[in-house]
Amino acid sequence: RDLHSFPTRRSSDLAGSLGGFAGRVSAGASRTGGERAHASGSSEEASAGVSRQTAAGEWRLALSADSRRVEDPGALTADELATNAAGSDPVFRFDRDDERRGRASLSFANEAGELPFRFAVSADARRDARIQTQWLIPGVFDRTRRALDTWGILGEGQAEHAWRLFGRTARTRMGVEISRDPLDTDYRPVDDSGAAGAIEATGSGDRLRTAAFIVQDWRIGDRVRFVGG
C-alpha cells in the first residue's frame, strides 16, 4: 500500500424541476491512505433539497447525511521514528474515530406584502464512536471506546414590518427561537480482539435555549439612521 497516497474524491450533482417543484440531489465520497500505517481516512456525504413557490410564499425542504472514519496510528518513540517513521505500533491497531451525522429542515418564507415573515424547523442527530489507546507506563496501556450520541431540534420565526414615521421609513424586525440539545455518552473497555466490553461510565446532559428579539430601524435623514433593540 502506498502510505503517501494523495486523497481521492468523487462527487455527483443532479438538479431539475417538475410540476412546480425544484430539486437538487448531490453525493460525494473521499479516501486517503495517510502518511503512516493505520492512518487512512474516508468520508461520504449526501444531500437532497426540494422547494416550491406558491402564491403564499416559498417552501423549502432539505435533507443531508454524512459519515467520516479516520484511523489513528498513535505516537512513536524516538527509536521507532528513527527506524520506521511511517510505521504504527500494533497496540494502536484498533484506534479510530467513526462519526455519522444527519440533518433535516423545513422552512417557509413570504417576502412580499406588508408583513414579510419566515419560519423554520430543523432537527439533527450525531453519533461519534472513538477507540483510543493510551500508554499508562511502558508496557501497560489502556484502550477505551467512547460513544457520543446527541440530537437537537430548533424552531425559529422572524417577521418585519415597514411603516412611515414623520415622513421617513421605519422598519420593525422581530423574532423568536427555541431549541433543545440532549447528549448521552458512555465508555467501554476494548479487549485485544477489538471488541468493546460492558459500559463502565456514562454521562448525559440536556440544554434548552430560548431567545427573542425586536429591532427598530428608522432613517431620520439621508445621513442619519437610528437603530435600537
mmCIF file of C-alpha atoms in Angstrom:
data_model
loop_
_atom_site.group_PDB
_atom_site.id
_atom_site.type_symbol
_atom_site.label_atom_id
_atom_site.label_comp_id
_atom_site.label_asym_id
_atom_site.label_seq_id
_atom_site.Cartn_x
_atom_site.Cartn_y
_atom_site.Cartn_z
ATOM 1 C CA ARG A 1 0.000 0.000 0.000
ATOM 2 C CA ASP A 2 1.261 3.478 -0.826
ATOM 3 C CA LEU A 3 1.310 5.212 2.550
ATOM 4 C CA HIS A 4 1.860 8.597 0.944
ATOM 5 C CA SER A 5 -1.180 8.397 -1.336
ATOM 6 C CA PHE A 6 -2.998 11.567 -2.200
ATOM 7 C CA PRO A 7 -6.688 11.999 -1.318
ATOM 8 C CA THR A 8 -9.142 10.845 -3.950
ATOM 9 C CA ARG A 9 -12.630 12.266 -4.235
ATOM 10 C CA ARG A 10 -15.702 11.505 -6.306
ATOM 11 C CA SER A 11 -18.880 13.551 -6.363
ATOM 12 C CA SER A 12 -22.036 13.952 -8.408
ATOM 13 C CA ASP A 13 -24.807 16.521 -8.542
ATOM 14 C CA LEU A 14 -28.233 16.494 -10.148
ATOM 15 C CA ALA A 15 -30.769 19.328 -10.308
ATOM 16 C CA GLY A 16 -34.088 19.813 -12.055
ATOM 17 C CA SER A 17 -37.711 20.871 -11.779
ATOM 18 C CA LEU A 18 -41.044 19.157 -12.258
ATOM 19 C CA GLY A 19 -44.616 20.284 -11.707
ATOM 20 C CA GLY A 20 -43.695 23.466 -9.869
ATOM 21 C CA PHE A 21 -41.117 21.751 -7.672
ATOM 22 C CA ALA A 22 -37.392 22.417 -7.931
ATOM 23 C CA GLY A 23 -34.952 19.898 -6.524
ATOM 24 C CA ARG A 24 -31.301 19.033 -6.180
ATOM 25 C CA VAL A 25 -29.507 15.855 -5.130
ATOM 26 C CA SER A 26 -25.781 15.524 -4.522
ATOM 27 C CA ALA A 27 -23.422 12.877 -3.183
ATOM 28 C CA GLY A 28 -19.704 12.569 -2.676
ATOM 29 C CA ALA A 29 -17.010 10.368 -1.190
ATOM 30 C CA SER A 30 -13.309 10.735 -0.490
ATOM 31 C CA ARG A 31 -10.461 8.404 0.508
ATOM 32 C CA THR A 32 -6.901 8.941 1.679
ATOM 33 C CA GLY A 33 -4.177 6.494 2.573
ATOM 34 C CA GLY A 34 -2.396 8.720 5.077
ATOM 35 C CA GLU A 35 1.329 9.236 5.591
ATOM 36 C CA ARG A 36 1.730 6.361 8.059
ATOM 37 C CA ALA A 37 0.475 2.840 8.529
ATOM 38 C CA HIS A 38 -3.000 2.703 10.068
ATOM 39 C CA ALA A 39 -3.648 6.358 9.146
ATOM 40 C CA SER A 40 -6.207 6.090 6.358
ATOM 41 C CA GLY A 41 -9.398 8.113 6.276
ATOM 42 C CA SER A 42 -12.660 8.145 4.392
ATOM 43 C CA SER A 43 -15.803 10.234 4.243
ATOM 44 C CA GLU A 44 -19.152 10.116 2.486
ATOM 45 C CA GLU A 45 -21.900 12.706 2.233
ATOM 46 C CA ALA A 46 -25.274 13.060 0.549
ATOM 47 C CA SER A 47 -27.864 15.807 0.448
ATOM 48 C CA ALA A 48 -31.210 16.489 -1.157
ATOM 49 C CA GLY A 49 -33.423 19.541 -1.306
ATOM 50 C CA VAL A 50 -36.740 20.485 -2.792
ATOM 51 C CA SER A 51 -38.543 23.809 -2.977
ATOM 52 C CA ARG A 52 -41.872 25.077 -4.256
ATOM 53 C CA GLN A 53 -43.033 28.621 -4.870
ATOM 54 C CA THR A 54 -46.704 29.232 -4.179
ATOM 55 C CA ALA A 55 -48.893 32.311 -4.093
ATOM 56 C CA ALA A 56 -48.455 32.452 -0.315
ATOM 57 C CA GLY A 57 -44.655 32.041 -0.281
ATOM 58 C CA GLU A 58 -41.836 29.560 -0.784
ATOM 59 C CA TRP A 59 -41.466 26.189 0.914
ATOM 60 C CA ARG A 60 -38.060 24.537 1.272
ATOM 61 C CA LEU A 61 -37.174 21.046 2.485
ATOM 62 C CA ALA A 62 -33.544 19.994 2.940
ATOM 63 C CA LEU A 63 -32.037 16.655 3.998
ATOM 64 C CA SER A 64 -28.380 15.782 4.495
ATOM 65 C CA ALA A 65 -26.244 12.999 5.931
ATOM 66 C CA ASP A 66 -22.527 12.366 6.181
ATOM 67 C CA SER A 67 -20.098 9.932 7.735
ATOM 68 C CA ARG A 68 -16.378 10.026 8.495
ATOM 69 C CA ARG A 69 -13.869 7.360 9.509
ATOM 70 C CA VAL A 70 -10.291 8.205 10.485
ATOM 71 C CA GLU A 71 -7.664 5.771 11.736
ATOM 72 C CA ASP A 72 -5.225 6.911 14.422
ATOM 73 C CA PRO A 73 -1.693 5.482 14.131
ATOM 74 C CA GLY A 74 -0.717 6.652 17.618
ATOM 75 C CA ALA A 75 2.559 8.091 18.845
ATOM 76 C CA LEU A 76 6.018 6.730 18.072
ATOM 77 C CA THR A 77 9.017 6.563 20.352
ATOM 78 C CA ALA A 78 12.330 8.130 19.351
ATOM 79 C CA ASP A 79 13.700 4.703 18.393
ATOM 80 C CA GLU A 80 10.618 3.898 16.295
ATOM 81 C CA LEU A 81 10.885 7.229 14.498
ATOM 82 C CA ALA A 82 14.494 6.531 13.666
ATOM 83 C CA THR A 83 13.830 3.038 12.276
ATOM 84 C CA ASN A 84 10.365 3.419 10.678
ATOM 85 C CA ALA A 85 8.808 6.882 10.787
ATOM 86 C CA ALA A 86 5.883 5.714 8.632
ATOM 87 C CA GLY A 87 5.014 2.821 10.915
ATOM 88 C CA SER A 88 2.497 2.377 13.724
ATOM 89 C CA ASP A 89 2.796 0.417 16.954
ATOM 90 C CA PRO A 90 0.393 -2.585 16.780
ATOM 91 C CA VAL A 91 -1.023 -1.553 20.148
ATOM 92 C CA PHE A 92 -2.873 1.241 18.273
ATOM 93 C CA ARG A 93 -4.303 -1.071 15.599
ATOM 94 C CA PHE A 94 -7.923 -0.540 16.719
ATOM 95 C CA ASP A 95 -7.716 3.224 17.278
ATOM 96 C CA ARG A 96 -10.111 5.133 15.053
ATOM 97 C CA ASP A 97 -12.871 7.712 15.028
ATOM 98 C CA ASP A 98 -16.237 6.943 13.389
ATOM 99 C CA GLU A 99 -18.733 9.765 13.088
ATOM 100 C CA ARG A 100 -22.184 9.893 11.489
ATOM 101 C CA ARG A 101 -24.470 12.912 11.210
ATOM 102 C CA GLY A 102 -27.865 13.703 9.748
ATOM 103 C CA ARG A 103 -29.963 16.829 9.408
ATOM 104 C CA ALA A 104 -33.431 17.787 8.163
ATOM 105 C CA SER A 105 -35.007 21.224 7.875
ATOM 106 C CA LEU A 106 -38.269 22.703 6.651
ATOM 107 C CA SER A 107 -38.821 26.403 6.088
ATOM 108 C CA PHE A 108 -41.424 28.766 4.689
ATOM 109 C CA ALA A 109 -40.860 32.378 3.684
ATOM 110 C CA ASN A 110 -43.110 35.138 2.416
ATOM 111 C CA GLU A 111 -41.033 38.135 1.361
ATOM 112 C CA ALA A 112 -43.930 40.075 -0.155
ATOM 113 C CA GLY A 113 -46.713 42.063 1.462
ATOM 114 C CA GLU A 114 -46.757 44.480 4.350
ATOM 115 C CA LEU A 115 -45.503 41.889 6.845
ATOM 116 C CA PRO A 116 -42.745 39.683 5.348
ATOM 117 C CA PHE A 117 -42.075 36.676 7.543
ATOM 118 C CA ARG A 118 -40.132 33.428 7.716
ATOM 119 C CA PHE A 119 -40.270 30.370 9.946
ATOM 120 C CA ALA A 120 -38.184 27.208 10.020
ATOM 121 C CA VAL A 121 -37.861 23.981 11.959
ATOM 122 C CA SER A 122 -34.839 21.717 11.863
ATOM 123 C CA ALA A 123 -33.565 18.560 13.541
ATOM 124 C CA ASP A 124 -30.146 16.966 13.581
ATOM 125 C CA ALA A 125 -28.500 13.890 15.076
ATOM 126 C CA ARG A 126 -24.871 12.876 15.552
ATOM 127 C CA ARG A 127 -23.148 9.695 16.702
ATOM 128 C CA ASP A 128 -19.415 9.567 17.330
ATOM 129 C CA ALA A 129 -17.624 6.365 18.350
ATOM 130 C CA ARG A 130 -13.915 6.671 19.140
ATOM 131 C CA ILE A 131 -11.449 3.998 20.203
ATOM 132 C CA GLN A 132 -8.310 5.395 21.808
ATOM 133 C CA THR A 133 -5.283 3.693 23.334
ATOM 134 C CA GLN A 134 -3.077 5.443 25.876
ATOM 135 C CA TRP A 135 0.145 4.292 27.453
ATOM 136 C CA LEU A 136 -0.034 4.331 31.257
ATOM 137 C CA ILE A 137 3.545 3.162 31.839
ATOM 138 C CA PRO A 138 5.935 1.407 29.429
ATOM 139 C CA GLY A 139 4.364 -1.921 28.524
ATOM 140 C CA VAL A 140 0.973 -1.099 30.094
ATOM 141 C CA PHE A 141 -1.792 0.630 28.164
ATOM 142 C CA ASP A 142 -5.471 1.478 28.474
ATOM 143 C CA ARG A 143 -7.806 1.110 25.488
ATOM 144 C CA THR A 144 -11.276 2.685 25.662
ATOM 145 C CA ARG A 145 -14.237 3.147 23.359
ATOM 146 C CA ARG A 146 -16.203 6.364 23.850
ATOM 147 C CA ALA A 147 -19.634 6.666 22.235
ATOM 148 C CA LEU A 148 -21.294 10.064 21.971
ATOM 149 C CA ASP A 149 -24.914 10.450 20.909
ATOM 150 C CA THR A 150 -26.569 13.825 20.539
ATOM 151 C CA TRP A 151 -29.524 15.282 18.741
ATOM 152 C CA GLY A 152 -31.132 18.668 18.523
ATOM 153 C CA ILE A 153 -34.286 20.386 17.391
ATOM 154 C CA LEU A 154 -34.681 24.053 16.554
ATOM 155 C CA GLY A 155 -37.659 26.251 15.769
ATOM 156 C CA GLU A 156 -37.403 29.890 14.754
ATOM 157 C CA GLY A 157 -39.517 32.625 13.243
ATOM 158 C CA GLN A 158 -38.919 36.172 12.056
ATOM 159 C CA ALA A 159 -41.103 38.973 10.750
ATOM 160 C CA GLU A 160 -40.591 42.526 9.529
ATOM 161 C CA HIS A 161 -42.926 45.489 9.193
ATOM 162 C CA ALA A 162 -42.185 48.728 7.317
ATOM 163 C CA TRP A 163 -44.068 51.921 8.174
ATOM 164 C CA ARG A 164 -43.747 55.691 7.978
ATOM 165 C CA LEU A 165 -42.694 57.865 10.906
ATOM 166 C CA PHE A 166 -42.593 61.650 10.387
ATOM 167 C CA GLY A 167 -42.373 61.050 6.668
ATOM 168 C CA ARG A 168 -39.428 58.666 6.946
ATOM 169 C CA THR A 169 -39.290 54.881 6.521
ATOM 170 C CA ALA A 170 -39.071 52.868 9.718
ATOM 171 C CA ARG A 171 -38.720 49.097 9.990
ATOM 172 C CA THR A 172 -39.517 46.857 12.914
ATOM 173 C CA ARG A 173 -37.943 43.404 12.956
ATOM 174 C CA MET A 174 -38.850 40.735 15.482
ATOM 175 C CA GLY A 175 -38.098 37.080 16.002
ATOM 176 C CA VAL A 176 -38.222 34.129 18.383
ATOM 177 C CA GLU A 177 -36.138 30.962 18.678
ATOM 178 C CA ILE A 178 -36.304 27.824 20.793
ATOM 179 C CA SER A 179 -34.022 24.789 20.729
ATOM 180 C CA ARG A 180 -33.209 21.661 22.682
ATOM 181 C CA ASP A 181 -29.930 19.665 22.584
ATOM 182 C CA PRO A 182 -29.694 16.426 24.648
ATOM 183 C CA LEU A 183 -26.409 14.485 24.858
ATOM 184 C CA ASP A 184 -25.506 10.983 26.067
ATOM 185 C CA THR A 185 -22.087 9.371 26.275
ATOM 186 C CA ASP A 186 -20.656 6.099 27.558
ATOM 187 C CA TYR A 187 -17.229 4.497 27.969
ATOM 188 C CA ARG A 188 -16.342 0.826 27.456
ATOM 189 C CA PRO A 189 -13.051 -1.093 27.672
ATOM 190 C CA VAL A 190 -11.761 -2.669 24.444
ATOM 191 C CA ASP A 191 -10.012 -6.053 24.521
ATOM 192 C CA ASP A 192 -7.137 -7.360 22.381
ATOM 193 C CA SER A 193 -9.569 -8.535 19.686
ATOM 194 C CA GLY A 194 -11.069 -5.071 19.285
ATOM 195 C CA ALA A 195 -14.387 -5.944 20.966
ATOM 196 C CA ALA A 196 -15.944 -3.459 23.363
ATOM 197 C CA GLY A 197 -16.953 -4.688 26.805
ATOM 198 C CA ALA A 198 -19.612 -3.607 29.263
ATOM 199 C CA ILE A 199 -20.266 0.060 29.982
ATOM 200 C CA GLU A 200 -18.027 1.375 32.749
ATOM 201 C CA ALA A 201 -19.106 5.018 32.856
ATOM 202 C CA THR A 202 -21.872 7.173 31.433
ATOM 203 C CA GLY A 203 -22.714 10.834 31.190
ATOM 204 C CA SER A 204 -25.617 12.886 29.922
ATOM 205 C CA GLY A 205 -26.750 16.460 29.527
ATOM 206 C CA ASP A 206 -29.644 18.449 28.157
ATOM 207 C CA ARG A 207 -29.707 22.078 27.052
ATOM 208 C CA LEU A 208 -32.834 24.140 26.403
ATOM 209 C CA ARG A 209 -32.446 27.586 24.879
ATOM 210 C CA THR A 210 -34.988 30.284 24.139
ATOM 211 C CA ALA A 211 -34.477 33.720 22.664
ATOM 212 C CA ALA A 212 -36.499 36.642 21.347
ATOM 213 C CA PHE A 213 -35.556 39.957 19.805
ATOM 214 C CA ILE A 214 -37.068 43.131 18.434
ATOM 215 C CA VAL A 215 -35.122 45.755 16.491
ATOM 216 C CA GLN A 216 -36.284 49.176 15.407
ATOM 217 C CA ASP A 217 -34.636 50.803 12.377
ATOM 218 C CA TRP A 218 -35.557 54.403 11.458
ATOM 219 C CA ARG A 219 -33.883 56.626 8.886
ATOM 220 C CA ILE A 220 -34.185 60.061 10.392
ATOM 221 C CA GLY A 221 -32.440 61.707 7.442
ATOM 222 C CA ASP A 222 -30.400 60.938 4.373
ATOM 223 C CA ARG A 223 -27.261 60.526 6.518
ATOM 224 C CA VAL A 224 -28.739 59.796 9.906
ATOM 225 C CA ARG A 225 -30.088 56.422 10.964
ATOM 226 C CA PHE A 226 -31.450 55.218 14.318
ATOM 227 C CA VAL A 227 -31.219 51.527 15.258
ATOM 228 C CA GLY A 228 -32.293 50.159 18.620
ATOM 229 C CA GLY A 229 -33.349 46.840 20.061
#
